[in-house]
Short mmCIF file of C-alpha atoms and ligand atoms in Angstrom, two decimals:
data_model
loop_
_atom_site.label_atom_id
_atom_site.label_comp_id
_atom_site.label_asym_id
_atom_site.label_seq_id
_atom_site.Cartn_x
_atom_site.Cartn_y
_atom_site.Cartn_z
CA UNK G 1 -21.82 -24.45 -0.10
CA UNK G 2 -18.52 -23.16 -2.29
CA UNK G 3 -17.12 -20.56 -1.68
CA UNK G 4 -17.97 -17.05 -3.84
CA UNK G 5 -15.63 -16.39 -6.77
CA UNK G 6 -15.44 -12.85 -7.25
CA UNK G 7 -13.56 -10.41 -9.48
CA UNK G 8 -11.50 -7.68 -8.33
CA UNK G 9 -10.82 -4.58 -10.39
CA UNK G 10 -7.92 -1.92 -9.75
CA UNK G 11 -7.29 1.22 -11.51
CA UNK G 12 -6.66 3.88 -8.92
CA UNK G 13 -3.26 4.74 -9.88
CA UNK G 14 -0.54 3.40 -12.78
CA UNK G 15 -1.66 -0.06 -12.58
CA UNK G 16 -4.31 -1.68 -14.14
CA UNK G 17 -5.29 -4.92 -12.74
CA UNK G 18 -7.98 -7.54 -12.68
CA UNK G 19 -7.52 -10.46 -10.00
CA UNK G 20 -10.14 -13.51 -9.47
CA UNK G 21 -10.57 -15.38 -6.43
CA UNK G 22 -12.39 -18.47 -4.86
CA UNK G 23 -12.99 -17.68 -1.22
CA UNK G 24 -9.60 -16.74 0.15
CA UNK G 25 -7.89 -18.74 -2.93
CA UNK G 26 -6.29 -16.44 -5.69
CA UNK G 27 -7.36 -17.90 -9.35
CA UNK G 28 -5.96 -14.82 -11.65
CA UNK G 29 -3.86 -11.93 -11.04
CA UNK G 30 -2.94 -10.07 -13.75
CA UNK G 31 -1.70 -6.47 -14.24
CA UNK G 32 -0.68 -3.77 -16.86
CA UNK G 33 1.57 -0.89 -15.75
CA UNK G 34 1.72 2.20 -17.43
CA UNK G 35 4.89 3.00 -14.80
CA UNK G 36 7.13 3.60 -17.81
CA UNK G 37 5.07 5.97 -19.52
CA UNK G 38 5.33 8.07 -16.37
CA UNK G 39 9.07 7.36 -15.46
CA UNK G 40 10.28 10.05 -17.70
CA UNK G 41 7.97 12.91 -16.01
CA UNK G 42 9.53 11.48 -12.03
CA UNK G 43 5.94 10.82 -10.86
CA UNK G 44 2.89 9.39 -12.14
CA UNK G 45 0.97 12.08 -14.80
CA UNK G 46 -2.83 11.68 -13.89
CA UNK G 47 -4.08 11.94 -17.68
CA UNK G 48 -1.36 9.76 -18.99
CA UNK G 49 -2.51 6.95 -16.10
CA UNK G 50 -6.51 7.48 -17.23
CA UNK G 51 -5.66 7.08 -21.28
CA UNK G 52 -3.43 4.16 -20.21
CA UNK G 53 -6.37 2.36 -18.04
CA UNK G 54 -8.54 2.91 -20.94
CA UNK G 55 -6.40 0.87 -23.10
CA UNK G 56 -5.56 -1.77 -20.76
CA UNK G 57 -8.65 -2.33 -19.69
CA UNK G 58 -10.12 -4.68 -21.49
CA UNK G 59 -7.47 -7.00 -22.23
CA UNK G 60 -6.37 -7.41 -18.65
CA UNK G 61 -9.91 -8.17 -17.95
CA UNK G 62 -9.72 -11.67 -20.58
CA UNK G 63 -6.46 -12.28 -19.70
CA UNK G 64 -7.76 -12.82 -16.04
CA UNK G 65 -10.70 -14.60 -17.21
CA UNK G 66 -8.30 -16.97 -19.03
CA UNK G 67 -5.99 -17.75 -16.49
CA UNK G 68 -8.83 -18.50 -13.62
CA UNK G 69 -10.31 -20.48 -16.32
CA UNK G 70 -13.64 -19.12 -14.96
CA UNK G 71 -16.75 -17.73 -17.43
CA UNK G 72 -19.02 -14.82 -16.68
CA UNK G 73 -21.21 -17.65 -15.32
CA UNK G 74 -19.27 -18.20 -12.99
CA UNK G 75 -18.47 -15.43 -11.46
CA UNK G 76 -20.84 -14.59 -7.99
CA UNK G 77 -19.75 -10.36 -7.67
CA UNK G 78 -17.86 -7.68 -8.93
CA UNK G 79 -15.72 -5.67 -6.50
CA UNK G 80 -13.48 -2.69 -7.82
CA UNK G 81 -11.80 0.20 -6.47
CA UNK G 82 -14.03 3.14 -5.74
CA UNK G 83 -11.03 5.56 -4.02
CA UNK G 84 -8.68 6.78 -2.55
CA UNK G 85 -6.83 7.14 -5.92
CA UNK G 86 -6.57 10.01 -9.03
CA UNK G 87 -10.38 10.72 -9.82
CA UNK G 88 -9.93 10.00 -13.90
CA UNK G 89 -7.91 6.33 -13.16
CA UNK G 90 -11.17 5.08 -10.49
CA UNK G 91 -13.42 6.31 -13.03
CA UNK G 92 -11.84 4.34 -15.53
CA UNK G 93 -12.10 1.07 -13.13
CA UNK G 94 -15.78 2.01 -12.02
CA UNK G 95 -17.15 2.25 -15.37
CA UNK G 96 -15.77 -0.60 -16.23
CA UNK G 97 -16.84 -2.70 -12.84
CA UNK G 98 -20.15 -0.85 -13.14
CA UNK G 99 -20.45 -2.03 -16.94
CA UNK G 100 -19.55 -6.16 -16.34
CA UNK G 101 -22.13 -6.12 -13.33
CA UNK G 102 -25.06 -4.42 -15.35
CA UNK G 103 -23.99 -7.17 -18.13
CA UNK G 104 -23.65 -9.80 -16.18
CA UNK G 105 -26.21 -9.73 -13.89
CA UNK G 106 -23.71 -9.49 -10.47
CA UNK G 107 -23.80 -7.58 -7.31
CA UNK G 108 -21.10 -4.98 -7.45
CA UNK G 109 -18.91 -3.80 -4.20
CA UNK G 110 -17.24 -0.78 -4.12
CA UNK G 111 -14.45 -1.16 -2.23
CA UNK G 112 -11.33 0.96 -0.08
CA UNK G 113 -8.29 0.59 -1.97
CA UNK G 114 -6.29 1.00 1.25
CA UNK G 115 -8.03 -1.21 3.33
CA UNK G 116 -7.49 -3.93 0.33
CA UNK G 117 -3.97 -3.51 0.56
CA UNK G 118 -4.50 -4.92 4.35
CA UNK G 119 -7.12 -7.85 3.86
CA UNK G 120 -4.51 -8.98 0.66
CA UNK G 121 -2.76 -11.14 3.34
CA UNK G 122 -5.65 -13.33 3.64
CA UNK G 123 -4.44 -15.05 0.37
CA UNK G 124 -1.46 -15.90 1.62
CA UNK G 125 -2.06 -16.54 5.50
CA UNK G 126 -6.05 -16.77 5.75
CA UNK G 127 -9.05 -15.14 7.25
CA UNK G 128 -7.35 -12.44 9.70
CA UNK G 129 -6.69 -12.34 13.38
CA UNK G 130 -9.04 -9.75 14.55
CA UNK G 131 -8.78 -7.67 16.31
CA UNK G 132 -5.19 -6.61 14.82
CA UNK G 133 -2.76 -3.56 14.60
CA UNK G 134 -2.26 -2.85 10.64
CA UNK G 135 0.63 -0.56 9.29
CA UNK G 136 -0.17 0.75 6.28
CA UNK G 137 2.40 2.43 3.94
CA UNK G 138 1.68 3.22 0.19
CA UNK G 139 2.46 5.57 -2.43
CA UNK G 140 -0.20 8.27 -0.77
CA UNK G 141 -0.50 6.99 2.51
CA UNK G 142 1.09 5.85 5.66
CA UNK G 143 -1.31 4.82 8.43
CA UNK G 144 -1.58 2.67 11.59
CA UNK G 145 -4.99 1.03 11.40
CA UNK G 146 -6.87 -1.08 14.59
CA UNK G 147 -8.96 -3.40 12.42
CA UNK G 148 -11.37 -4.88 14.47
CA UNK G 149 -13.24 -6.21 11.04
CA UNK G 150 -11.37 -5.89 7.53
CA UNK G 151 -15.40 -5.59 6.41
CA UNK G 152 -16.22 -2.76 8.21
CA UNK G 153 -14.90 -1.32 11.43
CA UNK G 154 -11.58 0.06 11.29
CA UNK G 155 -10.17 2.84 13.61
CA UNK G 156 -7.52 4.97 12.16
CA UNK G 157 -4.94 5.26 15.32
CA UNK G 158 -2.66 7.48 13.57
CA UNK G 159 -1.20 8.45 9.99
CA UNK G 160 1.28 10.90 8.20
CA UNK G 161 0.70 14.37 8.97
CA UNK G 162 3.01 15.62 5.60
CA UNK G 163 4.05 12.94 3.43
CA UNK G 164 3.60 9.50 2.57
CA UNK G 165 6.45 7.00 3.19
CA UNK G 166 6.61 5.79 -0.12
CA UNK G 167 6.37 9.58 -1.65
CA UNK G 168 9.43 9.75 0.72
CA UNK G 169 11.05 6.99 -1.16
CA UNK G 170 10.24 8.45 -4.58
CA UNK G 171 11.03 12.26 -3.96
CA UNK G 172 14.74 10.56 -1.78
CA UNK G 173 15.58 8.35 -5.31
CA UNK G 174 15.05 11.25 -7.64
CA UNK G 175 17.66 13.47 -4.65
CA UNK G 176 20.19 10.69 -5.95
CA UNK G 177 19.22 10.45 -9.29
CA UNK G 178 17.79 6.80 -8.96
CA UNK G 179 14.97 7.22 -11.21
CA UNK G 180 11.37 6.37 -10.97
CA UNK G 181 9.65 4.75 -9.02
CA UNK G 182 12.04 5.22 -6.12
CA UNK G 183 11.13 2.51 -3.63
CA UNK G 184 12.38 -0.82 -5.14
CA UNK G 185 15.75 1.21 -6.50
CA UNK G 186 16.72 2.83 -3.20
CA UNK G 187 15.87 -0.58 -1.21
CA UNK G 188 18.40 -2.03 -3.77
CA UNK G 189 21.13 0.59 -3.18
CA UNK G 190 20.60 0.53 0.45
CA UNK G 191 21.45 -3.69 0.71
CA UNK G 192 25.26 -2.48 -0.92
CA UNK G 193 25.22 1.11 1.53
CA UNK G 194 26.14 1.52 5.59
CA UNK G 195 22.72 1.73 7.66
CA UNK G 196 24.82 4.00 10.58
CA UNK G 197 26.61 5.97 8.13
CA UNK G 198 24.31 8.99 8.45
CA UNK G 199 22.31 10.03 11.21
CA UNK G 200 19.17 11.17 10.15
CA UNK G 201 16.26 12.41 12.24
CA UNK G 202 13.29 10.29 12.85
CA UNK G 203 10.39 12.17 12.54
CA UNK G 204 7.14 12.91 15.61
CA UNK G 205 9.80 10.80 18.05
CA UNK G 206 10.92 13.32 20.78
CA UNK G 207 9.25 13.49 23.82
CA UNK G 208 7.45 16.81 23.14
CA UNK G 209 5.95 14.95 19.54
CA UNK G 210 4.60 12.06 21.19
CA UNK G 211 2.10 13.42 23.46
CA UNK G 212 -0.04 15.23 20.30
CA UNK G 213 1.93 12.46 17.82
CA UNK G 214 2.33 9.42 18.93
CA UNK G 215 0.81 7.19 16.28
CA UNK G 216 1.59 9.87 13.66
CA UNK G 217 4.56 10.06 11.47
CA UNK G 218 6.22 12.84 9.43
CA UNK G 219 9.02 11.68 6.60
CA UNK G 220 9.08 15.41 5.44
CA UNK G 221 11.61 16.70 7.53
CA UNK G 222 13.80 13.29 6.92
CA UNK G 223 13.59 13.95 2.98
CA UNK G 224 14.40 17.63 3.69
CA UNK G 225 16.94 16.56 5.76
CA UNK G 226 18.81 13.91 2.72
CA UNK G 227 18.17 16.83 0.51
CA UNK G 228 20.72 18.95 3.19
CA UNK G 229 23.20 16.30 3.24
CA UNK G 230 23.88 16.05 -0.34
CA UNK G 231 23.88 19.76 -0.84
CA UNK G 232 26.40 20.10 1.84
CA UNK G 233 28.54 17.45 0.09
CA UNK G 234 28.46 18.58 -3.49
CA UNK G 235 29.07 22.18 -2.48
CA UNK G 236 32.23 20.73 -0.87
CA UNK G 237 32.95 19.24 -3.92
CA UNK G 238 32.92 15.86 -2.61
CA UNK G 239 31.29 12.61 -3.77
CA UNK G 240 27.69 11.35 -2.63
CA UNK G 241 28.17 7.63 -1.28
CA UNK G 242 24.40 6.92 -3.05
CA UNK G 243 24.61 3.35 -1.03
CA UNK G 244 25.14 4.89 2.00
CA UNK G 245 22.62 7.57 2.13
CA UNK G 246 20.16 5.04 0.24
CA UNK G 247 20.81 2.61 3.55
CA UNK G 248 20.89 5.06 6.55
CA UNK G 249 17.39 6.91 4.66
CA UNK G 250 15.71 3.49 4.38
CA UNK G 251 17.01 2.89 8.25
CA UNK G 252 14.99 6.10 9.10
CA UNK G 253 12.41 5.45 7.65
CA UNK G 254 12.12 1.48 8.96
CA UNK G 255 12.88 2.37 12.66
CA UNK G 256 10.14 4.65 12.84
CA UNK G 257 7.17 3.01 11.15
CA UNK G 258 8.60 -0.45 12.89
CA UNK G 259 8.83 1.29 16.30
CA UNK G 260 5.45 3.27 16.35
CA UNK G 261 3.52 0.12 15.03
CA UNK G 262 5.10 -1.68 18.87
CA UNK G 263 3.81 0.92 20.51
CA UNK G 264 0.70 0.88 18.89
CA UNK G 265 0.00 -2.48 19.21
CA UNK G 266 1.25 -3.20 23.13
CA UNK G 267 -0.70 0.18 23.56
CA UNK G 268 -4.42 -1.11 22.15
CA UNK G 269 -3.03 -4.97 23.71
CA UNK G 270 -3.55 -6.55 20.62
CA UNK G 271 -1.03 -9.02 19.65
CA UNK G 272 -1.32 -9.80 15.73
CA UNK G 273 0.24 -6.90 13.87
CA UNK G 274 -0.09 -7.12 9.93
CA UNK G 275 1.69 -4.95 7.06
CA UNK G 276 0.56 -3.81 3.88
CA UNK G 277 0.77 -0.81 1.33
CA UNK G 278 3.30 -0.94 -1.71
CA UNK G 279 6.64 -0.04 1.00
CA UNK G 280 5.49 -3.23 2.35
CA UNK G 281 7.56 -4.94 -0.39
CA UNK G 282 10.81 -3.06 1.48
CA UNK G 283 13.40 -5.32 2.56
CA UNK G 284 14.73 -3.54 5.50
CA UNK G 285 10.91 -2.91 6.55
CA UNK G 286 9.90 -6.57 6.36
CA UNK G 287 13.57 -7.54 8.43
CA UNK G 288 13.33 -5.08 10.85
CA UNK G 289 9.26 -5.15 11.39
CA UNK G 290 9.95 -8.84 12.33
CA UNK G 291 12.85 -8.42 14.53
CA UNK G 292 10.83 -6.15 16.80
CA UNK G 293 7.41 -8.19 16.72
CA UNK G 294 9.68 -11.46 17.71
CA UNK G 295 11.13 -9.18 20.64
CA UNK G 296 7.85 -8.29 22.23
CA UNK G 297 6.34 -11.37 21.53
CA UNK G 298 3.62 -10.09 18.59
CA UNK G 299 2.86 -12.18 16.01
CA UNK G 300 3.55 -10.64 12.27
CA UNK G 301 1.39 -11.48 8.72
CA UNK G 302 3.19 -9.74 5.85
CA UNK G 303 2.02 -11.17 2.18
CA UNK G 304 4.75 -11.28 -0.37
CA UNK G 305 5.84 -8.75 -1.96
CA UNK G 306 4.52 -9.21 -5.50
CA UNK G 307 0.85 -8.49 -3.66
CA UNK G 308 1.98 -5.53 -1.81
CA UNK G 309 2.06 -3.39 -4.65
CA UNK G 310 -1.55 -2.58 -6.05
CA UNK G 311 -3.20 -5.19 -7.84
CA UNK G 312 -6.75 -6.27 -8.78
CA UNK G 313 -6.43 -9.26 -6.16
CA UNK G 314 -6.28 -7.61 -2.94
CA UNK G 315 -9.58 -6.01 -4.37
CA UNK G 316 -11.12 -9.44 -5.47
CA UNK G 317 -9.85 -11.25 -2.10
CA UNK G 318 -11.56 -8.00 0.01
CA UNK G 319 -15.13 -8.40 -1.98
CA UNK G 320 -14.63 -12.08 -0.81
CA UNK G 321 -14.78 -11.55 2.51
CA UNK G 322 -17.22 -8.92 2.31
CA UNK G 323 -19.61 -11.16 0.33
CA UNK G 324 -19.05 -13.68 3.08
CA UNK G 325 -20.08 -11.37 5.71
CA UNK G 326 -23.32 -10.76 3.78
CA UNK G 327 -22.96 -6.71 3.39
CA UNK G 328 -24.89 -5.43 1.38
CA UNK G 329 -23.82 -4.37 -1.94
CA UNK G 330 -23.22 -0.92 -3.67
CA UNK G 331 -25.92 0.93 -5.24
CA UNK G 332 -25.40 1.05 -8.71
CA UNK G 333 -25.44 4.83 -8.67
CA UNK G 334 -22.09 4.96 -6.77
CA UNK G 335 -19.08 7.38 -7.91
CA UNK G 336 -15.24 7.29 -7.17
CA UNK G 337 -14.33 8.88 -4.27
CA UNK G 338 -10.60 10.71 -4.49
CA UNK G 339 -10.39 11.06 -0.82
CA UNK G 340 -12.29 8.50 0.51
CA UNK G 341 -11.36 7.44 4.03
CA UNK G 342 -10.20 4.35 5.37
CA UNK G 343 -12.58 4.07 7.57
CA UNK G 344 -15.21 3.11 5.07
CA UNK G 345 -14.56 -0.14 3.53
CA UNK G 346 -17.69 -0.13 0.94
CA UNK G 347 -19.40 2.39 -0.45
O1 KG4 K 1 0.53 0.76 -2.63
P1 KG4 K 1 1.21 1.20 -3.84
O2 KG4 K 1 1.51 0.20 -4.92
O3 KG4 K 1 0.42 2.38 -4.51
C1 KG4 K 1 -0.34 3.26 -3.75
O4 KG4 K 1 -1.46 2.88 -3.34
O5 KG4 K 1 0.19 4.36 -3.50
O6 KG4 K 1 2.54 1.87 -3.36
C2 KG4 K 1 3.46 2.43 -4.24
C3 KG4 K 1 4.64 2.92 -3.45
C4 KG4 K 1 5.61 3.74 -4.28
O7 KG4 K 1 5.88 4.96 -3.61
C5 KG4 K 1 6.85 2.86 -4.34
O8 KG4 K 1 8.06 3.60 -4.40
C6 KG4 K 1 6.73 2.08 -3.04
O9 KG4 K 1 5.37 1.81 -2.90
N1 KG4 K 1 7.51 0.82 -3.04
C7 KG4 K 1 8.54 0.58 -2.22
C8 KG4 K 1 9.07 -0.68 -2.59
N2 KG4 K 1 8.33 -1.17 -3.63
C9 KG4 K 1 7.37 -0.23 -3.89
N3 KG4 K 1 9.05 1.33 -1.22
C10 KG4 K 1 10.12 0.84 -0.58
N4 KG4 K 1 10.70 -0.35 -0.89
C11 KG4 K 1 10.22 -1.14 -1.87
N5 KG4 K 1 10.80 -2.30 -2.15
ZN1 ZN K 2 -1.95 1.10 -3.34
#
């Protein structure tokens, strides 16, 4: 029998994105960012993102279908992102998803955004070692996940208890005036700054953190803590080495998630450890996660970075292997769900 083509639809924050796959085999990919409508404003504006997905819509969706070189006909379900995410952008998506299946005759999958972001390493490395130790870090959300089965049982071990790591990297590059979205511009600065030019803290790591904390992390206090820094230097009327601070935040940041995840995974004795979420694209993360796996002798999946930020493929690759599995699919009555947890793959 072939393998299931499906198509995957994203929309839950400033991306819109359609992917197609065959199986575990990417056919299309293709995205429209409203990320520079937003830029000016320092964040992403949630009505600005919704009018944007309305627009984009469409023509990302025949773009895809072009580049697959796949018709309607062809296609065997729809999956799409039914949360976490701003409620107007998934709305956007579902309607949409909701729309192609009714006109097309397919079974539609609503499907966790954050666990997507996990299972997109199947298109680059294959079906997944289970059970395995997953860090998650995105935009909204920084999580260490024990999948025992990307299509349905995942335990959440531990996850931020204020911010999000890559919230930390956006609210650090707007502290040094680095501009929006911070991640990709502060992992540049940091490859020209000194990693042990700044000590800063390392969040839920003392002794007293780790009995209640162990698998949780806090970047609050580390962003707090940059904040302090340059405040302290400006009022002295000296200079802020950007590169520096960039490197030895990023360092932070890297040692902790890298560290924790170890733990994690020597802790459950699993021994495949896998990374996803839009940080996932960090240089320092990527180095550093695979210097420590290679020490205790876990093995490490990381896709590339161009799939670790959202896209409609991690989405499309997901519905694969859900359709595989033979869930069942989502009732056609299904809404978005803002805050929907990880622990609930479809909906
Ligand atoms: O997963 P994602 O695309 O969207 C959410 O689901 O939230 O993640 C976006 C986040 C942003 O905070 C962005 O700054 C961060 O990923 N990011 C990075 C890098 N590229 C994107 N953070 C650190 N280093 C990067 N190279
Ligand atoms: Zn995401």
């Amino acid at each position: 029998m072939s393998e299931p083509i499906v198509l995957g639809v994203e929309s839950s924050c400033d991306e819109t994105s359609v992917g197609i796959v065959e199986g575990l085999k990417l056919l299309a990919n293709e995205t429209a960012s409203s990320v520079d409508l937003h830029a000016r404003f320092g964040g992403v504006v949630p009505e600005v993102a919704s009018r944007a997905h309305l627009e984009a819509i469409g023509p990302t969706l025949r773009r895809a279908l072009d580049a697959a070189d796949v018709t309607p006909g062809q296609i065997d379900a729809i999956a799409v992102t039914a949360g976490p995410g701003l409620m107007g952008a998934l709305a956007v998506g579902v309607a949409a998803a909701k729309a192609l299946a009714l006109a097309w005759d397919k079974p539609l999958y609503g499907l966790n955004h954050l666990v997507a972001h996990v299972g997109v390493d199947m298109l680059d490395h294959g079906p997944l070692p289970q059970p395995c130790l997953a860090l998650l870090v995105s935009g909204g959300h920084s999580s260490l996940l024990l999948v025992r089965d990307i299509t349905g049982d995942i335990e959440q071990l531990g996850s931020t208890i204020d911010d999000a790591a890559g919230e930390a990297y956006d609210k650090v590059a707007r502290l040094l005036g680095l501009g929006y979205p911070g991640g990709p511009v502060v992992d540049s600065a940091a490859q020209r700054g000194d990693p042990r030019a700044i000590a800063f803290p390392r969040g839920l790591t003392a002794r007293h953190d780790m009995e209640k904390h162990r698998f949780d992390f806090s970047f609050s206090g580390l962003k707090t803590a940059v904040a302090r820094w340059i405040e302290i230097r400006e009022r002295d009327g000296l200079e802020v080495p950007v590169d520096d601070v960039a490197a030895s935040f990023q360092e932070a940041v890297a040692d902790v998630l890298t560290a924790k995840t170890v733990d994690a995974a020597r802790e459950y004795g699993v021994s495949d450890v896998i990374l996803g979420g839009g940080v996932a694209a960090n240089s320092r993360l990527r180095a550093l996660l695979e210097q420590r796996c290679a020490e205790t002798g876990l093995s490490l999946r990381r896709p590339r970075p161009g799939l670790c930020t959202d896209n409609g493929a991690m989405i499309a690759v997901l519905g694969s292997a859900v359709v595989a599995a033979r869930k069942p699919a989502s009732a056609m009555t299904f809404s978005p769900d803002s805050g929907l947890p990880v622990t609930q793959v479809v909906v």
